[in-house]
Tab-separated table of C-alpha atoms in Angstrom:
chain	number	residue	atom	x	y	z
Q	1	MET	CA	0.256	-14.765	15.853
Q	2	THR	CA	-1.431	-14.922	12.480
Q	3	ARG	CA	-4.593	-13.258	13.861
Q	4	LEU	CA	-4.952	-10.854	16.719
Q	5	THR	CA	-7.473	-11.734	19.248
Q	6	PRO	CA	-7.728	-10.541	22.735
Q	7	LYS	CA	-6.372	-14.070	24.092
Q	8	ASN	CA	-3.610	-14.339	22.082
Q	9	ALA	CA	-2.731	-10.329	22.209
Q	10	ARG	CA	-2.687	-10.852	26.000
Q	11	THR	CA	-0.119	-14.014	25.289
Q	12	PHE	CA	1.885	-11.575	23.182
Q	13	ILE	CA	1.892	-9.046	25.444
Q	14	LEU	CA	3.150	-11.240	28.726
Q	15	ASP	CA	5.627	-13.168	26.974
Q	16	ASN	CA	7.364	-10.055	25.513
Q	17	THR	CA	7.320	-7.708	28.520
Q	18	ALA	CA	8.005	-7.675	31.964
Q	19	LEU	CA	6.412	-5.899	34.820
Q	20	MET	CA	8.086	-2.491	35.667
Q	21	ALA	CA	7.761	1.467	36.910
Q	22	PRO	CA	9.284	3.835	34.100
Q	23	PRO	CA	12.596	5.446	35.200
Q	24	HIS	CA	10.544	9.257	35.890
Q	25	VAL	CA	7.380	7.474	36.940
Q	26	PRO	CA	8.331	4.861	39.738
Q	27	GLU	CA	4.464	5.356	40.799
Q	28	VAL	CA	3.283	3.524	37.800
Q	29	LEU	CA	3.836	-0.294	36.934
Q	30	LEU	CA	3.749	-1.037	33.416
Q	31	HIS	CA	4.245	-4.161	30.851
Q	32	LEU	CA	7.155	-2.621	28.755
Q	33	ALA	CA	9.782	-4.579	26.844
Q	34	ASP	CA	13.074	-4.824	28.576
Q	35	GLU	CA	15.163	-5.869	25.718
Q	36	ALA	CA	14.128	-2.653	23.771
Q	37	HIS	CA	16.043	-3.222	20.690
Q	38	ASP	CA	15.875	-6.995	20.242
Q	39	PHE	CA	11.929	-6.577	20.616
Q	40	TRP	CA	11.305	-3.633	18.791
Q	41	LEU	CA	13.679	-5.512	15.569
Q	42	ARG	CA	11.624	-8.665	16.002
Q	43	THR	CA	8.109	-7.468	16.813
Q	44	GLU	CA	8.278	-5.113	13.857
Q	45	GLU	CA	9.044	-7.714	11.642
Q	46	GLU	CA	6.624	-10.224	12.933
Q	47	LEU	CA	3.961	-7.426	13.289
Q	48	ALA	CA	4.294	-6.316	9.772
Q	49	GLU	CA	3.325	-9.684	8.386
Q	50	ILE	CA	-0.085	-9.189	9.605
Q	51	GLY	CA	-0.532	-5.919	9.017
Q	52	LEU	CA	-0.112	-4.056	12.608
Q	53	PRO	CA	1.886	-1.369	13.545
Q	54	PRO	CA	5.181	-1.487	15.554
Q	55	PRO	CA	4.681	-1.756	19.120
Q	56	PHE	CA	4.715	1.603	20.438
Q	57	TRP	CA	2.749	0.790	23.726
Q	58	ALA	CA	5.423	-1.371	24.873
Q	59	PHE	CA	7.939	1.499	25.780
Q	60	ALA	CA	7.840	4.505	28.331
Q	61	TRP	CA	8.112	7.369	25.661
Q	62	ALA	CA	9.502	10.692	27.006
Q	63	GLY	CA	6.820	12.632	26.350
Q	64	GLY	CA	4.498	10.630	27.957
Q	65	GLN	CA	6.978	10.564	31.122
Q	66	GLY	CA	6.807	14.144	31.585
Q	67	LEU	CA	3.340	14.760	31.207
Q	68	ALA	CA	2.618	11.542	33.948
Q	69	ARG	CA	5.384	13.154	36.197
Q	70	TYR	CA	3.668	16.162	35.849
Q	71	VAL	CA	0.058	15.381	36.595
Q	72	LEU	CA	1.528	13.506	39.542
Q	73	ASP	CA	3.063	16.167	40.885
Q	74	HIS	CA	-0.112	18.617	40.150
Q	75	PRO	CA	-2.772	16.520	41.214
Q	76	ALA	CA	-5.400	19.580	41.314
Q	77	THR	CA	-4.710	19.681	37.327
Q	78	VAL	CA	-6.767	16.482	37.000
Q	79	GLN	CA	-8.592	16.259	40.401
Q	80	GLY	CA	-12.583	15.712	39.838
Q	81	LYS	CA	-12.115	15.847	36.048
Q	82	ARG	CA	-13.602	14.080	32.828
Q	83	VAL	CA	-9.937	13.222	31.216
Q	84	LEU	CA	-9.098	11.969	27.886
Q	85	ASP	CA	-5.997	10.501	27.201
Q	86	PHE	CA	-5.087	10.732	23.943
Q	87	ALA	CA	-2.813	8.457	21.877
Q	88	SER	CA	-2.828	6.582	25.394
Q	89	GLY	CA	-0.065	3.754	24.192
Q	90	SER	CA	0.723	1.782	27.189
Q	91	GLY	CA	-1.762	3.915	29.008
Q	92	MET	CA	0.502	5.456	31.501
Q	93	VAL	CA	-0.650	9.013	31.585
Q	94	ALA	CA	-4.198	7.639	32.154
Q	95	ILE	CA	-3.003	5.666	34.986
Q	96	ALA	CA	-1.114	8.859	36.259
Q	97	ALA	CA	-4.198	10.556	35.924
Q	98	LEU	CA	-6.468	8.030	37.998
Q	99	LYS	CA	-3.877	7.967	40.372
Q	100	ALA	CA	-3.977	12.008	40.914
Q	101	GLY	CA	-7.596	12.128	41.495
Q	102	ALA	CA	-9.196	11.911	38.235
Q	103	ALA	CA	-13.081	11.443	38.217
Q	104	GLU	CA	-13.404	9.666	35.071
Q	105	VAL	CA	-10.476	8.860	32.183
Q	106	THR	CA	-10.884	7.498	28.861
Q	107	ALA	CA	-7.437	6.315	27.321
Q	108	ALA	CA	-7.963	6.461	23.595
Q	109	ASP	CA	-5.673	4.706	20.835
Q	110	ILE	CA	-6.448	3.022	17.461
Q	111	ASP	CA	-3.639	0.401	18.189
Q	112	PRO	CA	-4.527	-2.961	18.190
Q	113	PHE	CA	-2.831	-4.218	21.309
Q	114	CYS	CA	-3.404	-1.354	23.159
Q	115	ALA	CA	-7.067	-2.244	24.239
Q	116	THR	CA	-5.350	-4.929	25.710
Q	117	VAL	CA	-2.261	-3.794	27.419
Q	118	ILE	CA	-4.128	-0.848	28.773
Q	119	ALA	CA	-6.332	-3.355	30.586
Q	120	LEU	CA	-3.467	-5.232	32.230
Q	121	ASN	CA	-1.520	-2.061	33.284
Q	122	LEU	CA	-4.786	-0.789	34.722
Q	123	GLU	CA	-5.143	-3.900	36.550
Q	124	ALA	CA	-1.843	-3.809	37.686
Q	125	ASN	CA	-2.173	-0.500	39.459
Q	126	GLY	CA	-5.371	-0.835	41.076
Q	127	VAL	CA	-7.630	1.349	38.470
Q	128	LYS	CA	-10.100	1.640	35.837
Q	129	ALA	CA	-10.644	3.659	33.314
Q	130	ASP	CA	-12.470	3.094	29.902
Q	131	PHE	CA	-11.150	2.868	26.627
Q	132	LEU	CA	-11.882	3.903	23.157
Q	133	ASP	CA	-10.678	2.167	19.748
Q	134	ALA	CA	-11.467	4.806	17.634
Q	135	ASP	CA	-10.100	7.769	15.982
Q	136	SER	CA	-10.914	10.339	18.759
Q	137	ILE	CA	-9.423	13.362	16.437
Q	138	GLY	CA	-12.358	16.013	15.618
Q	139	THR	CA	-14.667	14.816	18.236
Q	140	ASP	CA	-15.817	16.357	21.254
Q	141	ASP	CA	-17.369	14.117	24.087
Q	142	GLY	CA	-17.370	16.750	26.577
Q	143	TRP	CA	-13.832	16.105	28.336
Q	144	ASP	CA	-12.462	18.486	30.841
Q	145	LEU	CA	-8.601	17.818	30.569
Q	146	VAL	CA	-7.200	16.342	27.210
Q	147	LEU	CA	-3.465	14.928	27.935
Q	148	ALA	CA	-1.322	14.177	24.983
Q	149	GLY	CA	2.298	12.496	25.002
Q	150	ASP	CA	4.508	12.223	22.110
Q	151	VAL	CA	2.172	13.395	19.633
Q	152	PHE	CA	3.842	15.992	17.284
Q	153	TYR	CA	6.416	12.996	15.861
Q	154	ASP	CA	4.432	13.105	11.956
Q	155	LYS	CA	3.343	15.850	10.008
Q	156	PRO	CA	-0.032	14.637	8.828
Q	157	LEU	CA	-0.908	13.839	12.532
Q	158	ALA	CA	0.401	17.361	13.516
Q	159	GLU	CA	-1.851	18.968	10.986
Q	160	ARG	CA	-4.993	17.039	12.288
Q	161	LEU	CA	-3.924	17.823	15.532
Q	162	THR	CA	-3.801	21.644	15.799
Q	163	PRO	CA	-7.076	22.816	14.530
Q	164	TRP	CA	-8.995	19.972	17.094
Q	165	PHE	CA	-6.938	21.321	20.056
Q	166	THR	CA	-7.523	24.448	19.187
Q	167	SER	CA	-11.594	24.098	18.934
Q	168	LEU	CA	-11.324	22.112	22.122
Q	169	LYS	CA	-9.838	24.818	24.134
Q	170	ALA	CA	-11.804	27.727	22.629
Q	171	ARG	CA	-15.117	25.817	24.098
Q	172	GLY	CA	-12.983	25.517	27.654
Q	173	ALA	CA	-11.409	22.208	27.507
Q	174	ASP	CA	-7.421	22.483	29.246
Q	175	ILE	CA	-5.105	20.747	26.816
Q	176	LEU	CA	-2.012	19.779	28.168
Q	177	VAL	CA	0.978	18.447	25.892
Q	178	GLY	CA	4.253	16.490	26.897
Q	179	ASP	CA	6.866	16.931	24.394
Q	180	PRO	CA	10.669	15.807	24.325
Q	181	GLY	CA	11.265	18.324	20.905
Q	182	ARG	CA	9.485	16.605	18.197
Q	183	ALA	CA	9.594	18.100	14.797
Q	184	TYR	CA	6.153	19.241	14.320
Q	185	LEU	CA	5.124	20.621	17.468
Q	186	PRO	CA	3.673	23.973	17.133
Q	187	LYS	CA	6.016	26.856	17.205
Q	188	THR	CA	3.176	29.152	19.213
Q	189	GLY	CA	0.210	29.226	20.976
Q	190	LEU	CA	2.035	27.032	23.940
Q	191	GLN	CA	2.848	27.616	27.515
Q	192	SER	CA	5.588	25.865	29.094
Q	193	LEU	CA	4.395	24.180	32.414
Q	194	ALA	CA	7.272	22.227	33.426
Q	195	VAL	CA	10.361	21.156	32.053
Q	196	TYR	CA	11.890	17.309	32.891
Q	197	GLN	CA	15.566	15.545	32.087
Q	198	VAL	CA	13.503	12.359	31.181
Q	199	PRO	CA	15.529	9.056	31.099
Q	200	VAL	CA	14.974	7.033	27.603
Q	201	THR	CA	15.720	4.206	25.553
Q	202	ARG	CA	18.808	4.720	23.753
Q	203	VAL	CA	17.981	2.580	20.711
Q	204	LEU	CA	15.020	4.391	20.431
Q	205	GLU	CA	15.951	7.983	20.865
Q	206	ASP	CA	18.967	10.207	20.034
Q	207	ALA	CA	20.142	10.264	23.292
Q	208	GLU	CA	19.847	8.578	27.305
Q	209	VAL	CA	18.091	11.410	28.495
Q	210	LYS	CA	15.638	13.847	26.527
Q	211	ARG	CA	14.708	17.385	27.812
Q	212	THR	CA	10.850	16.892	27.694
Q	213	THR	CA	8.463	19.665	28.552
Q	214	VAL	CA	4.798	19.797	29.428
Q	215	TRP	CA	2.901	22.615	27.640
Q	216	ARG	CA	-0.166	24.181	27.848
Q	217	TRP	CA	-2.545	24.467	24.757
Q	218	VAL	CA	-3.395	28.447	25.249
Q	219	SER	CA	-4.645	29.485	21.692
Q	220	ALA	CA	-4.444	28.704	18.013
Q	221	ALA	CA	-1.220	27.515	17.196
Q	222	SER	CA	1.045	27.453	13.583
Q	223	ALA	CA	2.962	24.405	13.245
């Protein structure tokens, strides 16, 4: 793979993943890596050669699984609403929101593989969403609800997200964050809605099960 196109992205995804349900969200089917360690190391090297990021989209991360579980268990959270699934990855949370009755969902991610893998995963689940391949931080398209799974792993990103989420909240949007204890989750301004024990891939995490909390953004937060 020397240059990424939709055709060879699709081939790469289908050759390196299998259609399966994440352990904590059996209602959703995703194209995921079933040999996580070998796939991660091999593709990270291969993709680095052509300047592409590691395949985060090929794994059901704990924060996303927790957030998807919450949405499916509490459909009133999304029913009839316009939803942004920020840093969508595989599209798992977007798909959960659609299955729970969201009126309209936009899955946003800047990874060049995500347009293809999310399209494949939407098709596998029989649902439809829009895809946004631009950096949405700082923008506001009038969403009723923003869902963000596992986004506070990086300090520069967290420093950009905090004022954006706070401004969206101030104008009336609801912000839900799924987080398994990442280092840069704000320490204040959050309300715990649910806690899950989420099975994860040990080679990518520090445990086989991650305690994952779904938080509601309630006020200006400080990291």
